Short mmCIF file of C-alpha atoms in Angstrom, two decimals:
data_model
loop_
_atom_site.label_atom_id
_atom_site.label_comp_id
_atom_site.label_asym_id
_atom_site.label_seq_id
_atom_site.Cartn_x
_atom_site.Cartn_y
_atom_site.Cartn_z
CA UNK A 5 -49.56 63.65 -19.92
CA UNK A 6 -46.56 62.87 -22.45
CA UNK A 7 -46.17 63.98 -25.62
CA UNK A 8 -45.36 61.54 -28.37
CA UNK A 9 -41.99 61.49 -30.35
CA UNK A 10 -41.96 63.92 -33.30
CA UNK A 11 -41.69 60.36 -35.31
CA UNK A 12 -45.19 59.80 -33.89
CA UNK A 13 -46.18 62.78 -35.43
CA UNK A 14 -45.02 62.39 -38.38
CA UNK A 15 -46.65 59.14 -38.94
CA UNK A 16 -49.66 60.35 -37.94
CA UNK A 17 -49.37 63.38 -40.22
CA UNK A 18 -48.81 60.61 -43.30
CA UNK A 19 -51.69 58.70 -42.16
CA UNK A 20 -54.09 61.52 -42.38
CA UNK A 21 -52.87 62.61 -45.19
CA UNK A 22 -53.10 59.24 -46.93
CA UNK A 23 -56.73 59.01 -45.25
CA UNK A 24 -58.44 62.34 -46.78
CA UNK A 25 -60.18 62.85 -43.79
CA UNK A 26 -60.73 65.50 -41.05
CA UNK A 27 -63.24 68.50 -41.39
CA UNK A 28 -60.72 70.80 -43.71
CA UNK A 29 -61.43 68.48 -46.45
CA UNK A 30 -64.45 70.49 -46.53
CA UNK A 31 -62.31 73.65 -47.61
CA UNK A 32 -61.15 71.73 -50.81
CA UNK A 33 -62.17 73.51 -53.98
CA UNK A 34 -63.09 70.19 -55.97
CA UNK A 35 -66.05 71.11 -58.16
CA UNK A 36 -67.98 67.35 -58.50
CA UNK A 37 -69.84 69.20 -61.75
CA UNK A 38 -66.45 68.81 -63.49
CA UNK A 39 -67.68 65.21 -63.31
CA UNK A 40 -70.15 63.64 -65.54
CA UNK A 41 -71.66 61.68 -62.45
CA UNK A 42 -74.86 62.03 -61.08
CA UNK A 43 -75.45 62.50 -57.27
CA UNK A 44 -77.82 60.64 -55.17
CA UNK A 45 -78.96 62.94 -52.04
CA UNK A 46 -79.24 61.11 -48.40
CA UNK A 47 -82.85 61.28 -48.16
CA UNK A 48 -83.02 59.57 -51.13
CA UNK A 49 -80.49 56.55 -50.04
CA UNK A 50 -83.11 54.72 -47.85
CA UNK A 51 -85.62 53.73 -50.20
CA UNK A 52 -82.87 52.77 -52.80
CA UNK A 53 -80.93 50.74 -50.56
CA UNK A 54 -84.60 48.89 -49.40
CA UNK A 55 -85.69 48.47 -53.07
CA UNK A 56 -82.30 47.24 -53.90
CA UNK A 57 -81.79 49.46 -56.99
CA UNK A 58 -77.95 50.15 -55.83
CA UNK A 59 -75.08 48.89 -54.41
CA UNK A 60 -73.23 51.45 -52.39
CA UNK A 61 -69.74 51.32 -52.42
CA UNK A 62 -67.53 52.66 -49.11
CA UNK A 63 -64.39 54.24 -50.19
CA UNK A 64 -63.57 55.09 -46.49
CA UNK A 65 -60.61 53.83 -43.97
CA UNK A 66 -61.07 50.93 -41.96
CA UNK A 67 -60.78 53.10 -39.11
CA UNK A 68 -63.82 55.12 -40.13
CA UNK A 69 -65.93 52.38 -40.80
CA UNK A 70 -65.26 50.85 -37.37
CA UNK A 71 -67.72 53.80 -36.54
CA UNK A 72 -70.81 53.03 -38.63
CA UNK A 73 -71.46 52.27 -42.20
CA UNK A 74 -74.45 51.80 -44.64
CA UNK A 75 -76.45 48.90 -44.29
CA UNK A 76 -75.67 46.41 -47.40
CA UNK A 77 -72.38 48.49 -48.25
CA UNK A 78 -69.29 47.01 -49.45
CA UNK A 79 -66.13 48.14 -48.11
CA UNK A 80 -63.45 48.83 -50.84
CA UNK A 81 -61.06 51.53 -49.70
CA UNK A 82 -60.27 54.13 -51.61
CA UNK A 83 -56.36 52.85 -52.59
CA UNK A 84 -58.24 50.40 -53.92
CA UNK A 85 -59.36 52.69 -57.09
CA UNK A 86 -56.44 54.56 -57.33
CA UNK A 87 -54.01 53.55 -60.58
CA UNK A 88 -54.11 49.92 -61.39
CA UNK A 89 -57.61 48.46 -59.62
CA UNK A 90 -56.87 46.60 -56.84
CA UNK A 91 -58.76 42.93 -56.73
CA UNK A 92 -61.65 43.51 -54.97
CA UNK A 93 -62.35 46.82 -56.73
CA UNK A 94 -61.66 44.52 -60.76
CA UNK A 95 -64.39 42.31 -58.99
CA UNK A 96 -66.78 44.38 -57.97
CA UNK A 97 -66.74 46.18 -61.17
CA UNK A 98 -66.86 43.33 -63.43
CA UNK A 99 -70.05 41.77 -61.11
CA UNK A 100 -71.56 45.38 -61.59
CA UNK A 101 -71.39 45.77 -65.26
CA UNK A 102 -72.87 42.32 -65.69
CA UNK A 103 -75.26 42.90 -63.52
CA UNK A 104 -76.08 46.59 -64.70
CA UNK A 105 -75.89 47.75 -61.41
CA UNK A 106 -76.35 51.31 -60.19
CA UNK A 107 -73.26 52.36 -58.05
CA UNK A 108 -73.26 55.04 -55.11
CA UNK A 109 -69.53 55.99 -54.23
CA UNK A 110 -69.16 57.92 -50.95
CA UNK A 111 -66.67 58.70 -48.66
CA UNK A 112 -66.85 60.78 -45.37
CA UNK A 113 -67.74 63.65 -47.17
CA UNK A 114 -67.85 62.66 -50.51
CA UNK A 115 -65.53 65.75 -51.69
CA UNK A 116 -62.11 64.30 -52.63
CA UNK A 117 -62.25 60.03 -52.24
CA UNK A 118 -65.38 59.05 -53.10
CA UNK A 119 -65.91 61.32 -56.62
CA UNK A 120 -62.51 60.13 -57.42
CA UNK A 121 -63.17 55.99 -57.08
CA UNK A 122 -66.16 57.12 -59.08
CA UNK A 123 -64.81 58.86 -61.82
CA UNK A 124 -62.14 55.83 -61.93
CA UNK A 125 -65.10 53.44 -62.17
CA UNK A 126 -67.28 55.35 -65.13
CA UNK A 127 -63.63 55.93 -67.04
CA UNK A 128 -63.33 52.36 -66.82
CA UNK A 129 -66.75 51.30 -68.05
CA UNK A 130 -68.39 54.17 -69.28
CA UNK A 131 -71.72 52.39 -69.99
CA UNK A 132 -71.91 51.81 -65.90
CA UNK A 133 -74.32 54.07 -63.71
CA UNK A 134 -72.11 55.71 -61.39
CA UNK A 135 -73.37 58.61 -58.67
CA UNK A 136 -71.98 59.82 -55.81
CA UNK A 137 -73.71 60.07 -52.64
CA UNK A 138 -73.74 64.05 -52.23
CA UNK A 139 -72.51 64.97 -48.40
CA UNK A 140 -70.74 61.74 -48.01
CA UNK A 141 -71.53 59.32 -45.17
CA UNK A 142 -71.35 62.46 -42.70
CA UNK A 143 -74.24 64.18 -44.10
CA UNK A 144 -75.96 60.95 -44.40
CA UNK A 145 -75.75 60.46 -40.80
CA UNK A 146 -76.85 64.13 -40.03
CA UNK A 147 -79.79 64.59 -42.50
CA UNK A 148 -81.08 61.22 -41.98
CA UNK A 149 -80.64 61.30 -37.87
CA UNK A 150 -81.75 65.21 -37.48
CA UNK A 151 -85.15 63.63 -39.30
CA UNK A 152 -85.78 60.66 -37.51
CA UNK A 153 -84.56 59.25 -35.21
CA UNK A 154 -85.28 55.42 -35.72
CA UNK A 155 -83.17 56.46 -39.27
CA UNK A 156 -79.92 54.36 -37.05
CA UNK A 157 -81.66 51.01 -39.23
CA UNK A 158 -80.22 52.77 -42.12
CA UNK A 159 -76.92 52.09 -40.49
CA UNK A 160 -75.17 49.70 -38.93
CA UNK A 161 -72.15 49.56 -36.45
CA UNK A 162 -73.23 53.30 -35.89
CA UNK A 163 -71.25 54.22 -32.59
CA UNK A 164 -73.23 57.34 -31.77
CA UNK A 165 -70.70 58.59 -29.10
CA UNK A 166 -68.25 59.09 -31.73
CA UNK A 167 -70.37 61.84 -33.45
CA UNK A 168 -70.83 64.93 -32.20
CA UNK A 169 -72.69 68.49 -33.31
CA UNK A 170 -70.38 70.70 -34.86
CA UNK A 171 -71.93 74.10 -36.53
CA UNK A 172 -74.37 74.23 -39.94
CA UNK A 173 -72.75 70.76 -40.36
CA UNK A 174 -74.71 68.95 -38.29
CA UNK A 175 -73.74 65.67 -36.91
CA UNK A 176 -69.85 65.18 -37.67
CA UNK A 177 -67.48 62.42 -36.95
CA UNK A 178 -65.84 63.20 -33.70
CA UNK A 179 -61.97 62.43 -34.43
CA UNK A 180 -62.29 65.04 -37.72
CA UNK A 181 -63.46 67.71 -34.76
CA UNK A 182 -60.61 66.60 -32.04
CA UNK A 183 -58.06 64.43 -34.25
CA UNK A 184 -55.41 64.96 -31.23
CA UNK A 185 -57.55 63.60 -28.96
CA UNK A 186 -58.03 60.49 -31.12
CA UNK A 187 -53.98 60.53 -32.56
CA UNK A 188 -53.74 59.10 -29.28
CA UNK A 189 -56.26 56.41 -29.96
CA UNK A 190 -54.41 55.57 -33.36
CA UNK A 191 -51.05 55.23 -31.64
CA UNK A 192 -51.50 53.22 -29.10
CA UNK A 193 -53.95 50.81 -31.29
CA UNK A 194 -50.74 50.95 -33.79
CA UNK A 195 -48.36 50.50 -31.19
CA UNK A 196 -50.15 47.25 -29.37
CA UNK A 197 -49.96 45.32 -32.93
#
């Protein structure tokens, strides 16, 4: 095998950063009680997403998406939420508030991207019922799928091979276990644009 450029590696190391992903995200020391948000636990999500009392809001990548997502979620990255809104985050939240929705944030482990887009979105309209999902969209996928099985209608575009069980974690997203073995992935998807 060949080993990219060290300008592969660099972009790749910018990427991830910009991304927030990858299991040593769970080593950040970001204490979501410093936020006055509540947090809406996986088991819970179902029934709320059937009854239609939220709208869940994906902060993730594109590229983690592509492997599964909430059914009914809307897709608005987390760059999106960062600084000046970004269009489809102004609409969403201007729909929400006159709607009085209820909105769940998550990321892939709502720790870092997720809380963040949510804090954005309750400092913006304070009166708006913001939570985060607690565990992100990976423990969603583990509590929810270690429970029952038929759980994958929860989901939708969920491409089990790319999950895999990694310690007390459970089921976790298999490029945040082996991200060299999917760098390779990104690169050459990158590359044949």
């Amino acid at each position: 095998t060949t080993m990219p450029h060290a300008a592969s590696y660099s972009r790749l190391a910018k990427r991830r950063a910009e991304q927030g992903s990858g299991l040593d995200v769970l080593n950040i020391s970001f204490d979501l009680t410093a936020f006055p948000l509540d947090n809406v636990e996986p088991a819970e999500l179902p029934q709320l997403v059937i009854a239609g009392t939220v709208v869940v809001i994906d902060v993730r990548t594109a590229r983690e998406r592509k492997d599964g997502y909430i059914r009914g979620s809307l897709h608005v990255p987390s760059t999106e939420w960062i600084g000046t809104f970004g269009e489809a985050a102004t609409n969403l939240l201007v729909a929400a508030v006159a709607n009085g929705s209820h909105l769940v944030f998550h990321c892939m482990y709502s720790r870092e991207r997720g809380p963040r887009a949510a804090q954005e979105a309750k400092e913006a309209h304070p009166g708006l019922r913001v939570s985060v999902l607690r565990g992100g969209f990976q423990q969603c996928v583990a509590q929810l799928l270690d429970k029952d099985a038929n759980a994958t209608s929860v989901f939708e575009s969920l491409r089990l091979e790319r999950w895999t069980r990694h310690g007390s974690q459970g089921l976790v997203w298999w490029p945040d276990v082996d991200p060299m073995r999917f760098a390779f992935e990104d690169l050459s998807l990158q590359d044949a644009r």
